[in-house]
CSV table of C-alpha atoms in Angstrom, one decimal:
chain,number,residue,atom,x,y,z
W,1,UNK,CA,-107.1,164.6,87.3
W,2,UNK,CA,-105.7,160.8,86.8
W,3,UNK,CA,-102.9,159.7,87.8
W,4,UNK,CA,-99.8,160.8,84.9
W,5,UNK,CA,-99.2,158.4,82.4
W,6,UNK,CA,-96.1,156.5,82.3
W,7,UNK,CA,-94.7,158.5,78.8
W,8,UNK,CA,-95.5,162.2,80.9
W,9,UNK,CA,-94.2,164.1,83.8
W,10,UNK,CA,-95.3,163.2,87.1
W,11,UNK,CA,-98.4,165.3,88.5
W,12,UNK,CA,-97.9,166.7,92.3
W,13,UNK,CA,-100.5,169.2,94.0
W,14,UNK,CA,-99.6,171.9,95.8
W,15,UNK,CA,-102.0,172.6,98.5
W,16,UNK,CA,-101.2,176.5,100.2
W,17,UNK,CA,-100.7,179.6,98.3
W,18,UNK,CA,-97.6,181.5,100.8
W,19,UNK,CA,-94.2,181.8,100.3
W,20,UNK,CA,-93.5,178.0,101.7
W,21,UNK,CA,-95.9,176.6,98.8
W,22,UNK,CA,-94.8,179.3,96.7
W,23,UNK,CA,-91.0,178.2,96.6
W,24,UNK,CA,-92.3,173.9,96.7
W,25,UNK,CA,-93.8,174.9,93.2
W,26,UNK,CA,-90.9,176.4,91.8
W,27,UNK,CA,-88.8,174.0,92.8
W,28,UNK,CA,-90.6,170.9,91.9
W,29,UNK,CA,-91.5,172.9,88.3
W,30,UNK,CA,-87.6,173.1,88.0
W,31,UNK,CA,-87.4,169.7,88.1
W,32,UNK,CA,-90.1,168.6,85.2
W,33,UNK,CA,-92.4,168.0,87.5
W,34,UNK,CA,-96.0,169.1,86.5
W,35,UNK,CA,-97.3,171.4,88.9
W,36,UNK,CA,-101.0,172.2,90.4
W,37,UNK,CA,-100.9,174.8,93.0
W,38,UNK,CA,-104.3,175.2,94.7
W,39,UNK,CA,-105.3,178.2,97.5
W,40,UNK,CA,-108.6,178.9,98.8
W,41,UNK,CA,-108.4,182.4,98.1
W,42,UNK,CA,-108.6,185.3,95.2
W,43,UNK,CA,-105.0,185.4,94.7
W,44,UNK,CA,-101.5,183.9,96.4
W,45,UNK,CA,-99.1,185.5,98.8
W,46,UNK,CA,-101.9,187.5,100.7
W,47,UNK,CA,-100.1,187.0,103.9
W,48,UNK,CA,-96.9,188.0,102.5
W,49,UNK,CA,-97.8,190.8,101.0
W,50,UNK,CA,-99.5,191.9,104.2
W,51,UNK,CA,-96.5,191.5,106.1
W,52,UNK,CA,-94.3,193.7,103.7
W,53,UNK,CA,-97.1,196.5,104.9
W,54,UNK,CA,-94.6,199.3,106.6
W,55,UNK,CA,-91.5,196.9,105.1
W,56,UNK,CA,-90.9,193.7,103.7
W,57,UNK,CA,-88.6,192.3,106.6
W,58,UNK,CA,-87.6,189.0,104.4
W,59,UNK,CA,-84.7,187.5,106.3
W,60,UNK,CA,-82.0,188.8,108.9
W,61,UNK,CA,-78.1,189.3,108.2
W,62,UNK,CA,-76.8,187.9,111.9
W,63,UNK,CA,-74.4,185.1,112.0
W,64,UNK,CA,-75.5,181.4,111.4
W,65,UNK,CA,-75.2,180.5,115.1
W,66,UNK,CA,-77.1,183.0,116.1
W,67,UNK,CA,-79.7,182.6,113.1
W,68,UNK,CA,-80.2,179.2,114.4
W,69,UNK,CA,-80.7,180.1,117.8
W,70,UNK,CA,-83.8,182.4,117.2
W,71,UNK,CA,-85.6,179.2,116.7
W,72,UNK,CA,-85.7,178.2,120.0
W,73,UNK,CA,-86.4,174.4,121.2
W,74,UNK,CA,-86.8,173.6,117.1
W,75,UNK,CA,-83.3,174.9,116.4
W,76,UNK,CA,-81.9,171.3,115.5
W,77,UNK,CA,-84.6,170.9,113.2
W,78,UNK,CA,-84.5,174.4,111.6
W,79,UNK,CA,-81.1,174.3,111.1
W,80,UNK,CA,-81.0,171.4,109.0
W,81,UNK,CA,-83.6,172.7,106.4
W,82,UNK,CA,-81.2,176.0,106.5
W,83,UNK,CA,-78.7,173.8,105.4
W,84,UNK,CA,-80.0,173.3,101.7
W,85,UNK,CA,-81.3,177.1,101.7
W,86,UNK,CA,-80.3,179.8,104.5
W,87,UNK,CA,-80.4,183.3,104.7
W,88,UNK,CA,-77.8,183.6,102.0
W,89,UNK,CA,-79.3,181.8,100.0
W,90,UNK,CA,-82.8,183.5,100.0
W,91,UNK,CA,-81.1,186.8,99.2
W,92,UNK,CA,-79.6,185.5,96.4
W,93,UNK,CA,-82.9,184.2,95.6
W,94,UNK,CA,-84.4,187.3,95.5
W,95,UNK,CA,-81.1,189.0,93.3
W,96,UNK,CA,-82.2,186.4,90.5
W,97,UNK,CA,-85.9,187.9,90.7
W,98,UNK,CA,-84.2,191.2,89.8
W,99,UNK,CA,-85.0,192.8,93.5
W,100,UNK,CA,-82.1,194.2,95.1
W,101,UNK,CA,-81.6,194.1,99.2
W,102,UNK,CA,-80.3,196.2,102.1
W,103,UNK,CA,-79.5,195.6,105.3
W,104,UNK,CA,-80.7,198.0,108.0
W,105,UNK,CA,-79.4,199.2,111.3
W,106,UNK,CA,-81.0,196.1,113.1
W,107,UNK,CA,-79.3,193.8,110.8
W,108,UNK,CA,-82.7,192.9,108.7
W,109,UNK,CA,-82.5,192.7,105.4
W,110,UNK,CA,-85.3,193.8,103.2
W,111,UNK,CA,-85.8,194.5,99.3
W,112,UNK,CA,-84.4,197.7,98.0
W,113,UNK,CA,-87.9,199.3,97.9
W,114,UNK,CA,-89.0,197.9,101.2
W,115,UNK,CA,-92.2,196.5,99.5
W,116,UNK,CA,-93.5,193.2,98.8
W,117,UNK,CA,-95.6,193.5,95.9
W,118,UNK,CA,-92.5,194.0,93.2
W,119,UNK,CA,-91.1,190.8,94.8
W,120,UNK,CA,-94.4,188.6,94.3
W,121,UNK,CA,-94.9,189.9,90.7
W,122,UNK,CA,-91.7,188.7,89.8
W,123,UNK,CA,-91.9,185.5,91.3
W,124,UNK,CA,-95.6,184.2,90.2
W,125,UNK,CA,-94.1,185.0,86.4
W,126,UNK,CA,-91.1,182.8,87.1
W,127,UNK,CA,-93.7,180.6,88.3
W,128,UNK,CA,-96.4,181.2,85.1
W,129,UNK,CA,-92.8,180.6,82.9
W,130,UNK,CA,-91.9,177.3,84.4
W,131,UNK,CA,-95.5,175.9,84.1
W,132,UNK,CA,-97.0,176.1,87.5
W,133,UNK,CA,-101.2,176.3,86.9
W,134,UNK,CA,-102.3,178.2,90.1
W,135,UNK,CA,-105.9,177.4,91.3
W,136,UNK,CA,-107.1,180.5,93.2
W,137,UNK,CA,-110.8,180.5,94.7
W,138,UNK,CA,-110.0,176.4,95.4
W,139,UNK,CA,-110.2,174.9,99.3
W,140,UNK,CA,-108.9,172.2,99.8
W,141,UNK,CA,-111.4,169.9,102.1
W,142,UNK,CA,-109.0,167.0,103.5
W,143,UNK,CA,-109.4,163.2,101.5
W,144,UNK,CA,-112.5,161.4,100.1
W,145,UNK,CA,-112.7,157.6,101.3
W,146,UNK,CA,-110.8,156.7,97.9
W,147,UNK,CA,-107.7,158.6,99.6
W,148,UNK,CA,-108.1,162.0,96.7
W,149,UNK,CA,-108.0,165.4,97.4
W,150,UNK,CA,-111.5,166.8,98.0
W,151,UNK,CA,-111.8,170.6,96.3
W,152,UNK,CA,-113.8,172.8,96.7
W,153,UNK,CA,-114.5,175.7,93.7
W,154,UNK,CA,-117.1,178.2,92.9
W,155,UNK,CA,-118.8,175.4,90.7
W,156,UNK,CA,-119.0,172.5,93.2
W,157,UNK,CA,-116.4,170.1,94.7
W,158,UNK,CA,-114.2,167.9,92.2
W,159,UNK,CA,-111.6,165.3,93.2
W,160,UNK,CA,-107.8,164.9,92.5
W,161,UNK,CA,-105.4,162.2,92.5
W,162,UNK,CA,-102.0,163.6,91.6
W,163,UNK,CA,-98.7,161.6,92.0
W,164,UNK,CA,-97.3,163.3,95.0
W,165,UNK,CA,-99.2,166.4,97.3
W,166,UNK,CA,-97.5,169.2,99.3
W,167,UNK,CA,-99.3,170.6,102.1
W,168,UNK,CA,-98.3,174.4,102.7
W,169,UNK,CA,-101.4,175.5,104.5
W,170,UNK,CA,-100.1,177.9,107.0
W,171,UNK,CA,-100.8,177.9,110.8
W,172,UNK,CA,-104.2,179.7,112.4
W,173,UNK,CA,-103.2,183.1,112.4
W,174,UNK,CA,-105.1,185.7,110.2
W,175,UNK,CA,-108.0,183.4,109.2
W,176,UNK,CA,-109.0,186.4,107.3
W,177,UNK,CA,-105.9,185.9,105.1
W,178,UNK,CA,-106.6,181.7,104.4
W,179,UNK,CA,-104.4,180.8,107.8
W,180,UNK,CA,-107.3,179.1,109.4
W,181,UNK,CA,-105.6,175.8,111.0
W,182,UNK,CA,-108.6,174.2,109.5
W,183,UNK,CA,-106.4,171.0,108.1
W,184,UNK,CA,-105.8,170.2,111.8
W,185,UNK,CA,-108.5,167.7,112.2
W,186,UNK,CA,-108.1,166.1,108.5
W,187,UNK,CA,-104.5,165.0,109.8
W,188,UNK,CA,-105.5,163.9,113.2
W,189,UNK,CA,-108.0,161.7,111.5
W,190,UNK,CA,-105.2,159.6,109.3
W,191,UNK,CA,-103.4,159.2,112.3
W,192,UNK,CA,-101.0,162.1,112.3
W,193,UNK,CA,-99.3,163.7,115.1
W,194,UNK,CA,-100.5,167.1,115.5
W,195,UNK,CA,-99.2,170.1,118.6
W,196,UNK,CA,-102.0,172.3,119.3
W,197,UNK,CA,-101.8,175.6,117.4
W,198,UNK,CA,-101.4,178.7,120.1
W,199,UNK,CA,-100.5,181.9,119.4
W,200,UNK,CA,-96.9,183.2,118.8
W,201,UNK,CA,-95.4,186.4,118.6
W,202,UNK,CA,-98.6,188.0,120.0
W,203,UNK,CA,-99.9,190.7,122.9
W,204,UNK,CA,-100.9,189.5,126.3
W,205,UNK,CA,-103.6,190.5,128.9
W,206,UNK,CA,-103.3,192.0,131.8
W,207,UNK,CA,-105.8,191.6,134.3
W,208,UNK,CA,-106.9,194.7,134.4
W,209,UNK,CA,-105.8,198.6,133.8
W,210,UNK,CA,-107.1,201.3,135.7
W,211,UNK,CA,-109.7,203.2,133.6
W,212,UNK,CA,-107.3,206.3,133.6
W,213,UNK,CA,-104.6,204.3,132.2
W,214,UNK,CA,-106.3,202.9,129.7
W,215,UNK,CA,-108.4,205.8,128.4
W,216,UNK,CA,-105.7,207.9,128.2
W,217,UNK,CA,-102.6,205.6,127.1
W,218,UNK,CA,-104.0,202.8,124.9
W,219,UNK,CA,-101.9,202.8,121.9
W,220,UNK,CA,-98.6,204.7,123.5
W,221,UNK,CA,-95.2,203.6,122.8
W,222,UNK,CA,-92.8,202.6,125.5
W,223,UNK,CA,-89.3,203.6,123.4
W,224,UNK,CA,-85.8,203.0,124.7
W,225,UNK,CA,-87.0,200.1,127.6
W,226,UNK,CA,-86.1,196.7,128.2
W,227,UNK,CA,-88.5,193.3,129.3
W,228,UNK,CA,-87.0,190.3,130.7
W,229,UNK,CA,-88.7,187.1,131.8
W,230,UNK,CA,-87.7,185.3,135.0
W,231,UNK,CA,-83.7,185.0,135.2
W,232,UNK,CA,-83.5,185.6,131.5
W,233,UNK,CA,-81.2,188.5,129.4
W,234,UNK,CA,-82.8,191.5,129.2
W,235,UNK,CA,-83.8,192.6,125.1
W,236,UNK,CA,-84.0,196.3,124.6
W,237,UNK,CA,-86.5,197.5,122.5
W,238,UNK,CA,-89.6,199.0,122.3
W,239,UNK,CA,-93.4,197.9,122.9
W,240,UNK,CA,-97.1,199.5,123.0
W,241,UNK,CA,-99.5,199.6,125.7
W,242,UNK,CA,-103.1,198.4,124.7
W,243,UNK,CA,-106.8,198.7,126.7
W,244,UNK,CA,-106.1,194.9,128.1
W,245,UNK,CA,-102.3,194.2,128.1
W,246,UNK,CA,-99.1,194.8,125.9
W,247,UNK,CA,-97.9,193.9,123.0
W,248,UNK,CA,-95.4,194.7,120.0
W,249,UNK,CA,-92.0,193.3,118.6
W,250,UNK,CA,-90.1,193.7,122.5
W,251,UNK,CA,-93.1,191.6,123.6
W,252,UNK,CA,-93.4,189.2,120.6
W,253,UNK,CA,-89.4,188.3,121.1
W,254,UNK,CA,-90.3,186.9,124.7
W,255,UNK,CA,-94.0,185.2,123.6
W,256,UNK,CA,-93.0,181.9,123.4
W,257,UNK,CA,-91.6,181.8,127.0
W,258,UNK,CA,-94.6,184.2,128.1
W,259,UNK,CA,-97.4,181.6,126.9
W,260,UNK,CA,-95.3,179.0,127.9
W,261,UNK,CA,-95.0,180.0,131.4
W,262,UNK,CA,-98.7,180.7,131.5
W,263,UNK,CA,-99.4,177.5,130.6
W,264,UNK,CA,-97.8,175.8,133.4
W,265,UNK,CA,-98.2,178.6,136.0
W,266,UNK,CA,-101.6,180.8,135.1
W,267,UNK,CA,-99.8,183.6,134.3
W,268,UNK,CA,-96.5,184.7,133.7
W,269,UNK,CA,-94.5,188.0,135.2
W,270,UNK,CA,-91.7,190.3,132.9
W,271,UNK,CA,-90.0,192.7,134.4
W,272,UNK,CA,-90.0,196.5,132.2
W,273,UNK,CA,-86.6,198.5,132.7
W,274,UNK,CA,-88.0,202.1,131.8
W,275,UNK,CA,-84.1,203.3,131.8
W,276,UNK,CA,-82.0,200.3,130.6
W,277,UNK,CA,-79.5,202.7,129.5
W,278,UNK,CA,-79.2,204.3,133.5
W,279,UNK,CA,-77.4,202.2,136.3
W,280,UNK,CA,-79.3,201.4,139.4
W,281,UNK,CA,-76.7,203.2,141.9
W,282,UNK,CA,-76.8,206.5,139.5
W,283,UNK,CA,-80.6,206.7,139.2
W,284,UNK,CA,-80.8,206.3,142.9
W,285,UNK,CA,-78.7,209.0,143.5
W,286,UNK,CA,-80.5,211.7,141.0
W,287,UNK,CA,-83.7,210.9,142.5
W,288,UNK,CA,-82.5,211.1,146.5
W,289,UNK,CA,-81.8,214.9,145.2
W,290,UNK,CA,-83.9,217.2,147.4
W,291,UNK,CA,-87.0,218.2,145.1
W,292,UNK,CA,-88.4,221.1,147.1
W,293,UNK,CA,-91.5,222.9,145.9
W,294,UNK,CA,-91.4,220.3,143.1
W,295,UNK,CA,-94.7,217.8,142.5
W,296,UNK,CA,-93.1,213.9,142.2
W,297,UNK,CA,-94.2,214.2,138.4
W,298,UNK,CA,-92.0,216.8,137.9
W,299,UNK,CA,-89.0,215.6,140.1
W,300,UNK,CA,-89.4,212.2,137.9
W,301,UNK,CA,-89.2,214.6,134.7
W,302,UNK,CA,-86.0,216.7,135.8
W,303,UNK,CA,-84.4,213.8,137.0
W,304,UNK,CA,-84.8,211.1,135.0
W,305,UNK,CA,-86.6,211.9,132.0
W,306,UNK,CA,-89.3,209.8,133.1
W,307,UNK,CA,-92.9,211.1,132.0
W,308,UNK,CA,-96.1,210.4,130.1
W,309,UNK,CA,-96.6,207.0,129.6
W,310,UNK,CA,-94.1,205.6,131.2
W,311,UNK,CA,-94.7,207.7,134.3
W,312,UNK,CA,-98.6,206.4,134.1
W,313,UNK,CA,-97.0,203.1,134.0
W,314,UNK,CA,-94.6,203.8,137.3
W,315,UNK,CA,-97.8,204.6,139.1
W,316,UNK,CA,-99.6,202.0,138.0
W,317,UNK,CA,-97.8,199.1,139.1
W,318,UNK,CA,-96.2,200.8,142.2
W,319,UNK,CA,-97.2,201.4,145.9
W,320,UNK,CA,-97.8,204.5,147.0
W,321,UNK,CA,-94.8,204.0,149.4
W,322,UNK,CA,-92.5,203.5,146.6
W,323,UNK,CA,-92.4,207.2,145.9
W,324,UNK,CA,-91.4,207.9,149.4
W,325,UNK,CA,-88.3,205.9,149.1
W,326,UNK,CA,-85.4,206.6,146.5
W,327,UNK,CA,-84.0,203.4,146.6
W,328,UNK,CA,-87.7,201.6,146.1
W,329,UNK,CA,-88.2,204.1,143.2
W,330,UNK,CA,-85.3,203.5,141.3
W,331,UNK,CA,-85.5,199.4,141.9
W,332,UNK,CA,-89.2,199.8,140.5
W,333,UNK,CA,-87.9,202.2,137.6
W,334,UNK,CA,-85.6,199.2,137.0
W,335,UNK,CA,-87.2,196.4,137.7
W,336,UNK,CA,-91.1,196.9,136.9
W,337,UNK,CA,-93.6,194.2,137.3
W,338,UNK,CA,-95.9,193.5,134.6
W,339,UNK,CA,-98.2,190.1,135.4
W,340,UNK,CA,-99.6,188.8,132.2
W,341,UNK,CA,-102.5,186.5,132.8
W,342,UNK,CA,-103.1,185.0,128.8
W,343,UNK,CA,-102.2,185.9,125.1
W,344,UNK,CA,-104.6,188.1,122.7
W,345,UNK,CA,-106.9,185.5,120.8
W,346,UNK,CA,-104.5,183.2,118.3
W,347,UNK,CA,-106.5,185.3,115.0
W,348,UNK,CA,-105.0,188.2,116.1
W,349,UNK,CA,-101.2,187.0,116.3
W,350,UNK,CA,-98.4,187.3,114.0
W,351,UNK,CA,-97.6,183.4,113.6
W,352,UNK,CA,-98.5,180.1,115.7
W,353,UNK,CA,-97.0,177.6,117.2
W,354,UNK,CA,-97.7,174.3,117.0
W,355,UNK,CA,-99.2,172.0,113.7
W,356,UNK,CA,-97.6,168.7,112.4
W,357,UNK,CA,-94.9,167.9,114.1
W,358,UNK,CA,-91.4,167.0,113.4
W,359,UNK,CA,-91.7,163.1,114.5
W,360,UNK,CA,-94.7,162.5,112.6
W,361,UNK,CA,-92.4,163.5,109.3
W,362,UNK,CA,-89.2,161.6,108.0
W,363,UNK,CA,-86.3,163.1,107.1
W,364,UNK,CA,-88.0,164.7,103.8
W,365,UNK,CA,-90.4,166.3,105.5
W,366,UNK,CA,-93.2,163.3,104.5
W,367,UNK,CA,-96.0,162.6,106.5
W,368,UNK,CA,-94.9,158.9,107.9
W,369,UNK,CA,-99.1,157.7,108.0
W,370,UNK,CA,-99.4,159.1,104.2
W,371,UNK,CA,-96.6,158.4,102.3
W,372,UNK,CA,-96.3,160.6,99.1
W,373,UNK,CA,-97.5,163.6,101.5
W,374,UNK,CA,-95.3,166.2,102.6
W,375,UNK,CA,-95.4,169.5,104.7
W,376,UNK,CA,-93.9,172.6,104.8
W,377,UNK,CA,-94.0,176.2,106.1
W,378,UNK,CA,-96.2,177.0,109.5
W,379,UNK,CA,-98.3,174.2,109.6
W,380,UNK,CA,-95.0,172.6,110.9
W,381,UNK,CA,-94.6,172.9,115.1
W,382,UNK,CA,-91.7,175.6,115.0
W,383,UNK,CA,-91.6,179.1,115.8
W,384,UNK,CA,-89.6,181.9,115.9
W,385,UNK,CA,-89.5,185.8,116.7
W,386,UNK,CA,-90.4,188.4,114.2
W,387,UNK,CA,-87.0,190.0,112.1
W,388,UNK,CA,-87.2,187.7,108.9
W,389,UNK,CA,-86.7,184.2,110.9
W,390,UNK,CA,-90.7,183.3,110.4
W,391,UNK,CA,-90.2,183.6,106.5
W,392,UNK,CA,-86.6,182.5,105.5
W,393,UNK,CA,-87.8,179.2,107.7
W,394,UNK,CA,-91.3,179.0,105.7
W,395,UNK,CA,-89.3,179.2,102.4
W,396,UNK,CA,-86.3,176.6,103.0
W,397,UNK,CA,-89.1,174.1,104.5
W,398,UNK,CA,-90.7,174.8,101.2
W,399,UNK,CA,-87.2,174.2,98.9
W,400,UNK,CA,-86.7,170.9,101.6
W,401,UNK,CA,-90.3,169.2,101.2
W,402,UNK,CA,-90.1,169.6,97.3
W,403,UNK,CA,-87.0,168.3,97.2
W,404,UNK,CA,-88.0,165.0,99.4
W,405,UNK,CA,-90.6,165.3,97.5
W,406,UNK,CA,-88.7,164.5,94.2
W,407,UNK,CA,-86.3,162.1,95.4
W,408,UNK,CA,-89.5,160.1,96.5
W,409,UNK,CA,-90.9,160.5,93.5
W,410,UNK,CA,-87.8,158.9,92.0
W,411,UNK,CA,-87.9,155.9,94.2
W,412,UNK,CA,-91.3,155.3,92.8
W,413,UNK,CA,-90.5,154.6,89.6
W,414,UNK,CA,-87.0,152.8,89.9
């Protein structure tokens, strides 16, 4: 593919099939631009629509300060791609698709149906409408010496040189799905400044569980608890216990200060409140109640509704002593420790952290070594917690890297 001639509409590649590359090609499409959108595999969008399995959580109804917050130490940066498309904005987005939204009791918004599949039909024939030629079954394999795009197809590799390239390649989460973080090295090579990709919103290890525990428990709920890390505010929530650790959306809100502790410590403690809902002085005093005949399981049961696997839990992690003492019972109740010595392996996490990060771009979101190259979605180093956050950010870096994408293109040719 040459270069566009100077009496036709400039050619730009898309490079990323998920809703980040998704909403560049629309975009640049609604400008005039000619649009090539390439993914390595059978169809777009395979991530999304995995995600909408059980749901399609697309963005979250809180207010902008808090929004903003979710995103942690790359608030400043997220915030200012929110600025040309937020929350708002993406609903509104979806309206114009024809898929009506709802907001549920946790203030996420999902489409009327809860599904994702209606929502990407509609889209790739706005897409198919504006022009966009999507490439399925096409890797992308970094640069040839020349400085093209190397991809590869089911008939060999071929090479393009269009006007402008977007990279939307994800992060290294669900290889299976095209995440792969395989693009890391091709950056590094031309100089760029790439964070190591580690997992995010993902289970941890424990050192061990007792064989009991995890025969009998693996895959239990713990409902109604709270977690905490350190000093910090308790969330209340729920989480699951697995055969090497925890893990779940309680556990996924506190990964990015779990992994980050265990990176500078070894291993990081949270602290499980199994009745956040019960004072401290109150639990005491039910549990100082004579209990007779009664086994501790059952005094535990009748008076404070503690059993099954949060019982196994209480055991677990206590002393043997602790349930001689009311008061050393009801601070462990509270205050459970729960040491978590590494996360699950980055494959199996919802999202990463790390990728390209924000000093290696300008302010639209262009590669500073490779000018006429911009990023978007999760390759970028962000992160946030699962509730819509990880997508409404994938799709406004997507609408801001098109966008600096065009404006470049305009300089070009003044």
């Amino acid at each position: 593919m040459p270069h566009s001639s100077s009496n036709s509409s400039p050619r730009v590649a898309v490079i990323g099939g998920g809703p980040a590359g998704l909403m560049a090609a629309e975009t640049l499409a609604q400008a005039g631009l000619a649009v090539d959108l390439y993914d390595a595999m059978p169809s777009v969008g395979r991530k999304f629509l995995l995600a909408g399995v059980g749901g399609m959580n697309i963005t979250h109804s809180e207010a902008k300060p808090a929004f903003i917050s979710r995103y942690g130490q790359r608030q400043d940066e997220i915030a200012r791609l929110l600025e040309a498309f937020d929350a708002d904005a993406l609903r509104q987005w979806i309206h114009d698709l024809g898929i009506e939204t709802f907001v549920g009791t946790s203030g996420r918004v999902f489409p009327s149906d809860m599904k994702a599949a209606p929502l990407l039909r509609a889209w790739l024939k706005r897409l198919r409408e504006l022009g966009v030629q999507i490439h399925t079954r096409h890797r992308w394999l970094g640069w040839n010496e020349q400085g093209q795009l190397r991809i590869q197809n089911s008939e060999g590799e071929l090479t393009v040189q269009p006007d402008a390239t977007l990279l939307a390649l994800g992060g290294g989460s669900w290889a299976r799905l095209g995440s792969d973080g395989a693009w890391l090295p091709w950056l590094q090579d031309k100089g760029v400044q790439v964070a190591p990709l580690q997992a995010s919103n993902c289970g941890f290890d424990v050192a061990a569980w007792s064989d009991f525990l995890r025969d009998k428990f693996a895959g239990a709920p713990l409902k109604n608890v709270s977690l905490r890390l350190g000093h910090s505010e308790p969330r209340i929530g729920e989480f699951v216990l697995t055969r090497t650790g925890i893990e779940g959306s309680l556990v996924y809100a506190l990964s990015a200060g779990i992994r980050e502790t265990i990176n500078a410590q070894g291993s990081a403690t949270v602290y499980l409140d199994l009745l956040p809902q019960t004072p401290l002085t109150k639990l005491e005093k039910a549990l100082s109640k004579p209990r007779g005949s009664h086994s501790m399981a059952k005094h535990l049961h009748r008076q404070a509704g503690i059993d099954g696997v949060k019982a196994a839990l209480l055991r677990e992690l206590s002393s043997a002593e602790t349930f001689t003492q009311p008061a050393l019972l009801a601070a462990a109740i509270k205050a459970l420790p729960i040491t978590l010595q590494q996360p699950r392996p980055m494959d199996e996490a919802i999202s990463t952290a790390g990728g390209v990060t924000f000093a290696a771009l300008d302010e639209r979101l262009m590669l500073r070594q490779l000018p006429g190259t911009f990023c978007a979605g999760e390759m970028l180093n962000w992160e946030a917690p699962t509730g819509g956050y990880l997508l409404t950010a994938c799709f406004a870096s997507g609408k801001n890297a098109a966008n600096g994408l065009i404006n470049w293109l305009r300089t070009q040719t003044n």
